[in-house]
Short mmCIF file of C-alpha atoms in Angstrom, two decimals:
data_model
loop_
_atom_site.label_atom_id
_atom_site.label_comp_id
_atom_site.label_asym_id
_atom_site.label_seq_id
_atom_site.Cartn_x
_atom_site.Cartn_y
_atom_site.Cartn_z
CA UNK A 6 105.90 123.61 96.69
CA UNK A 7 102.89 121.73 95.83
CA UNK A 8 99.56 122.14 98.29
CA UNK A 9 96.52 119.58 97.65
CA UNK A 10 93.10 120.37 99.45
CA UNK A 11 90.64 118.46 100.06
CA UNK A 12 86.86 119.36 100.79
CA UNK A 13 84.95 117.65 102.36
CA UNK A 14 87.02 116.87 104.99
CA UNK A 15 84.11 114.20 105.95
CA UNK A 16 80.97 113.42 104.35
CA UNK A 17 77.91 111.25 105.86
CA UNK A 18 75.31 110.29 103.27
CA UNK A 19 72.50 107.94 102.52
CA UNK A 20 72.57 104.73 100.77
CA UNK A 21 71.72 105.14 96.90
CA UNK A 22 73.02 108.97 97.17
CA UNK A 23 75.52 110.21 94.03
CA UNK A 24 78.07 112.19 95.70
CA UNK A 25 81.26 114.19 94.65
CA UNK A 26 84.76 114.72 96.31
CA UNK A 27 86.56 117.68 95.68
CA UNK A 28 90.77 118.14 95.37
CA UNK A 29 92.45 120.93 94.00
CA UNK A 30 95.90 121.70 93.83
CA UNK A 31 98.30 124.72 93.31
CA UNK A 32 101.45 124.06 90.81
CA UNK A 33 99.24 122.87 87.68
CA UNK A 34 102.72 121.40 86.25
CA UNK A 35 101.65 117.38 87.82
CA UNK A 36 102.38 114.39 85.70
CA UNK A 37 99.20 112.79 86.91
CA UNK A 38 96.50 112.87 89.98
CA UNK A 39 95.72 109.73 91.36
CA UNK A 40 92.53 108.79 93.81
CA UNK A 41 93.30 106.21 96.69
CA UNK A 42 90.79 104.83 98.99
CA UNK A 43 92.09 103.80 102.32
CA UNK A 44 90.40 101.50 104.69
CA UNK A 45 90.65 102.16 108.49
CA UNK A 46 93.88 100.74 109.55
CA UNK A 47 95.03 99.64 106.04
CA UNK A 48 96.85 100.33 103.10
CA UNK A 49 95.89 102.77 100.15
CA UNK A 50 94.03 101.57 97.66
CA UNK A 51 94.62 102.75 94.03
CA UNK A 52 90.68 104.09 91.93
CA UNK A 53 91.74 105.91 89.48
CA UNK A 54 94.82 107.47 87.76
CA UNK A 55 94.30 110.47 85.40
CA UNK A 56 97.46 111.65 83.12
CA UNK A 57 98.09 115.16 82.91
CA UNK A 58 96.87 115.33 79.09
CA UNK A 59 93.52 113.12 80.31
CA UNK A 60 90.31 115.15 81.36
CA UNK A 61 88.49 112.25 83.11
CA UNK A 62 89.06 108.63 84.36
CA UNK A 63 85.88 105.96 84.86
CA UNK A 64 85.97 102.57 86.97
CA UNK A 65 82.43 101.36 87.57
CA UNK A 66 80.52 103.66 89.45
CA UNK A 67 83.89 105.97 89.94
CA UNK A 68 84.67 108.86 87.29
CA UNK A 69 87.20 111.35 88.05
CA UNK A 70 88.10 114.68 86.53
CA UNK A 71 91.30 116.89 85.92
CA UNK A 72 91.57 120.33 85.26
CA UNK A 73 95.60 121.64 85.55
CA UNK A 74 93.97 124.99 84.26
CA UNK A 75 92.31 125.87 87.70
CA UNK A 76 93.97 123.26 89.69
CA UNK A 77 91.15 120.86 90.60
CA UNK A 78 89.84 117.23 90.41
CA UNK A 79 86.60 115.73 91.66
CA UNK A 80 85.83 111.90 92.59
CA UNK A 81 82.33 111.15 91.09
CA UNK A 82 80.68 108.23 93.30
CA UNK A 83 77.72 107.28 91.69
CA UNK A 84 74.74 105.07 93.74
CA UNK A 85 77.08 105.01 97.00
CA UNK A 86 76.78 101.99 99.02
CA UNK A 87 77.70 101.36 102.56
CA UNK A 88 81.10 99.51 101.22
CA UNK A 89 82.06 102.94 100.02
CA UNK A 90 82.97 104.14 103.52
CA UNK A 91 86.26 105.00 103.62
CA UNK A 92 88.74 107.73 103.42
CA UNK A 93 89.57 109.22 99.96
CA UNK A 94 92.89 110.94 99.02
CA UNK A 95 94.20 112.46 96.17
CA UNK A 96 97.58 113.03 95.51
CA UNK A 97 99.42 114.91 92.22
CA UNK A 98 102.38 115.06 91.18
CA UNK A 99 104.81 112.93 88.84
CA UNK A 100 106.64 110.15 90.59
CA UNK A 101 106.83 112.47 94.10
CA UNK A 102 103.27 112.83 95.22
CA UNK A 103 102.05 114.92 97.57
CA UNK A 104 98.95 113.95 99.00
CA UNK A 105 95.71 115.62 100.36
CA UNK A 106 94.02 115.33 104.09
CA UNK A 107 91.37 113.09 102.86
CA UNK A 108 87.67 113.13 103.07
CA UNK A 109 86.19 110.80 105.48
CA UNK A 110 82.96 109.48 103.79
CA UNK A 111 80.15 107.50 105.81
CA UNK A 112 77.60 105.87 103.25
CA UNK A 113 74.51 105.01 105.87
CA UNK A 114 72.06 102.23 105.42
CA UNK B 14 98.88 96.26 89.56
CA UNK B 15 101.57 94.67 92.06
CA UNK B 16 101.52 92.38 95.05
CA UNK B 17 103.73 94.53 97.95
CA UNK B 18 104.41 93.26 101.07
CA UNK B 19 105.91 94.57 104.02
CA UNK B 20 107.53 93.32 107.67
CA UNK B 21 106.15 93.79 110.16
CA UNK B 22 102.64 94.96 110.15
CA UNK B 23 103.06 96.55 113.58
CA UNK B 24 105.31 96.84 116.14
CA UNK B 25 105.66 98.58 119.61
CA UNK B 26 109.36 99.75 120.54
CA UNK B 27 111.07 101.35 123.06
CA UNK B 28 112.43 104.88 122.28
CA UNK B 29 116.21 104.98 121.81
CA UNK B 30 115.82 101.87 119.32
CA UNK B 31 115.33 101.03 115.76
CA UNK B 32 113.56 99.36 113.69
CA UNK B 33 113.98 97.86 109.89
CA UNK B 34 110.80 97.77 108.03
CA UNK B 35 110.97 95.69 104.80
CA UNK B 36 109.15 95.60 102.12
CA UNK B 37 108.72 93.26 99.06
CA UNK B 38 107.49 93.41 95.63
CA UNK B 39 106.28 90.51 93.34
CA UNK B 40 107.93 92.19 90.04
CA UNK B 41 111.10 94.02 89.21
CA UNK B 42 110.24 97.89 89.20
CA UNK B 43 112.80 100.79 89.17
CA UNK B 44 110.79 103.05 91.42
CA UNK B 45 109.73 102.60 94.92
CA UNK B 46 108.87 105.31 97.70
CA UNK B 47 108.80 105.61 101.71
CA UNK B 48 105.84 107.23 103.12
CA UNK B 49 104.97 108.04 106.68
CA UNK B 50 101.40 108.45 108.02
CA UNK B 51 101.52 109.93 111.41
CA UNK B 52 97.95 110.18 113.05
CA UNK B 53 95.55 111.68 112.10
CA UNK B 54 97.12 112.96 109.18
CA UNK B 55 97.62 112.41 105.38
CA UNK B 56 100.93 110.88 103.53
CA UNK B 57 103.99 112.41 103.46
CA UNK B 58 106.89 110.95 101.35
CA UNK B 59 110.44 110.44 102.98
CA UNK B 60 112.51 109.00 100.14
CA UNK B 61 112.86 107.75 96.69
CA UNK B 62 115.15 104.46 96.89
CA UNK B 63 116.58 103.75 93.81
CA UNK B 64 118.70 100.50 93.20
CA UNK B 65 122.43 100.60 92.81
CA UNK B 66 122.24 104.33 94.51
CA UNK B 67 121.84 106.28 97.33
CA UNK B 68 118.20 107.50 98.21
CA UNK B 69 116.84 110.72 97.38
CA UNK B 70 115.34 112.03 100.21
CA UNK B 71 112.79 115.03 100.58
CA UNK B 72 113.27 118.15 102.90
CA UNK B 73 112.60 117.39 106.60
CA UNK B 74 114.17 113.86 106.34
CA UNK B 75 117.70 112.68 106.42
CA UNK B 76 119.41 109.80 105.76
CA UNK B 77 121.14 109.07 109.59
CA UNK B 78 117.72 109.07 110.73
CA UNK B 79 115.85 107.18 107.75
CA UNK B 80 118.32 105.01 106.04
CA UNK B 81 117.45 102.84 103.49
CA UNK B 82 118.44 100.49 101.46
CA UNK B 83 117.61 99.18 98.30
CA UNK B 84 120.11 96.10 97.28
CA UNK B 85 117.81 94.90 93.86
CA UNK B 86 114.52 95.51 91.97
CA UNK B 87 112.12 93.49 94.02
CA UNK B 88 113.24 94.74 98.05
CA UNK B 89 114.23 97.77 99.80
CA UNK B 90 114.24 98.46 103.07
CA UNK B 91 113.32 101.85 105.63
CA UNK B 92 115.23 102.07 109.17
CA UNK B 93 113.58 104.20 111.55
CA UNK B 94 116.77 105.02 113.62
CA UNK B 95 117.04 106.64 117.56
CA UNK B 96 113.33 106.31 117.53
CA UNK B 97 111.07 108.74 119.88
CA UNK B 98 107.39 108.42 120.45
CA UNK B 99 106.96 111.29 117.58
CA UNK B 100 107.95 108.85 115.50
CA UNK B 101 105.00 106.49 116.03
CA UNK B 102 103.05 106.33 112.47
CA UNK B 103 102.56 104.10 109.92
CA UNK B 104 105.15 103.88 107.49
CA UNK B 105 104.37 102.40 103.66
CA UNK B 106 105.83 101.61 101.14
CA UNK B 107 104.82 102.27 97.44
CA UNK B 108 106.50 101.17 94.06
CA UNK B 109 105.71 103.30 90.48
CA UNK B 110 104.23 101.22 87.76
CA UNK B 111 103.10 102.25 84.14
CA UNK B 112 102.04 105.49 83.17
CA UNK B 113 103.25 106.62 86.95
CA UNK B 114 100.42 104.58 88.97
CA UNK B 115 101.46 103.71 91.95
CA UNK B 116 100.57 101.43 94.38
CA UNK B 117 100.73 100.80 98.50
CA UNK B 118 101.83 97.95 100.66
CA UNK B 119 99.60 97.88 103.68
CA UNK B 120 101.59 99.46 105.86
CA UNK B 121 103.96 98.82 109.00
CA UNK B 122 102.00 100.81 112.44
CA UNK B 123 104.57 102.06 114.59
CA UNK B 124 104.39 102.85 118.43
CA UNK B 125 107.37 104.13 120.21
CA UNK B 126 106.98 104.88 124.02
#
């Protein structure tokens, strides 16, 4: 059965800070990992989707990382800004994704 | 990406009832997925619902409790059935799109008392 883990499980920083979110995951067999932001009270957000034969994903100031062979991923943020508060999740898998607790990340003015 | 929808956004009930949560795509896609969010906590996913067959659901959730529906490509439906205040959570819906992305309606916050 797959486990995902996320640390931190929160994360308060300061405005202009790079910062980077950690998942790992224990049945290196996934189709993909994906990285979802979610809002308080709202949906999930999609970032970034990496393919199991990928090694990193970029959006902007986003880059994410795979590697199946030890079972991790890390969520580059660079330059946070307050609008980055929010909860990240990853999830791996295929179709069936099993998702992480989250990190709860505070960007401060 | 896709435009999802889903009815309602929240709801308060008493326990004993149920409740149909619908949700609503703006394109035709084979694959969409029940989640539940109780508080505090991550996602976990109840069911695959596949058109023109029964949903696949995963261990801890069964179909008298959770049935769904999923009558074409664009709509499918989640019933939370007998409901008890562990049941409160938001429930979401997600639908699989190219290369396995998938993406979220915003959700449907249930309180049972």
């Amino acid at each position: 059965k797959q486990e995902v883990t996320q640390i931190p499980a929160a994360l308060s920083v300061p405005e202009g800070e790079n910062l980077v979110l950690n998942c790992s995951f224990t049945d290196s067999a996934i189709y993909n990992l994906q990285w979802f932001r979610q809002d308080p009270g709202k949906g999930l957000t999609s970032l970034l989707l990496i393919q199991s034969s990928q090694r990193e994903q970029t959006s902007g100031r986003l880059n994410a990382s795979l590697d199946k062979s030890s079972g991790r991923s890390t969520l580059y943020i660079a330059a946070s800004q307050p609008g980055d508060s929010a909860t990240y999740l990853c999830a791996a898998g295929g179709s069936r994704l099993t998702f992480g607790e989250g990190t709860q990340l505070t960007v401060n003015p | 990406s896709a435009v999802i929808s889903q009815k309602p956004s929240r709801d308060i009930c008493q326990r004993g009832t149920s409740l149909t949560i619908q949700c609503q795509v703006d394109s035709q896609v084979t694959m969409m997925f029940w989640y539940r969010q109780q508080p505090g906590q991550s996602l976990t996913l109840i069911a695959t619902a596949n058109q023109g067959s029964e949903a696949t659901y995963e261990s801890g959730f069964v179909i008298d409790k959770f049935p769904i529906s999923r009558p074409n490509l664009t709509f499918s439906t989640l019933t939370v059935s007998n409901m008890s205040p562990e049941d409160s959570s938001i429930y979401l819906c997600s639908v699989e799109l190219r290369d396995n992305e998938q993406f979220f309606g915003p959700g449907t916050r249930l309180t049972v008392l």
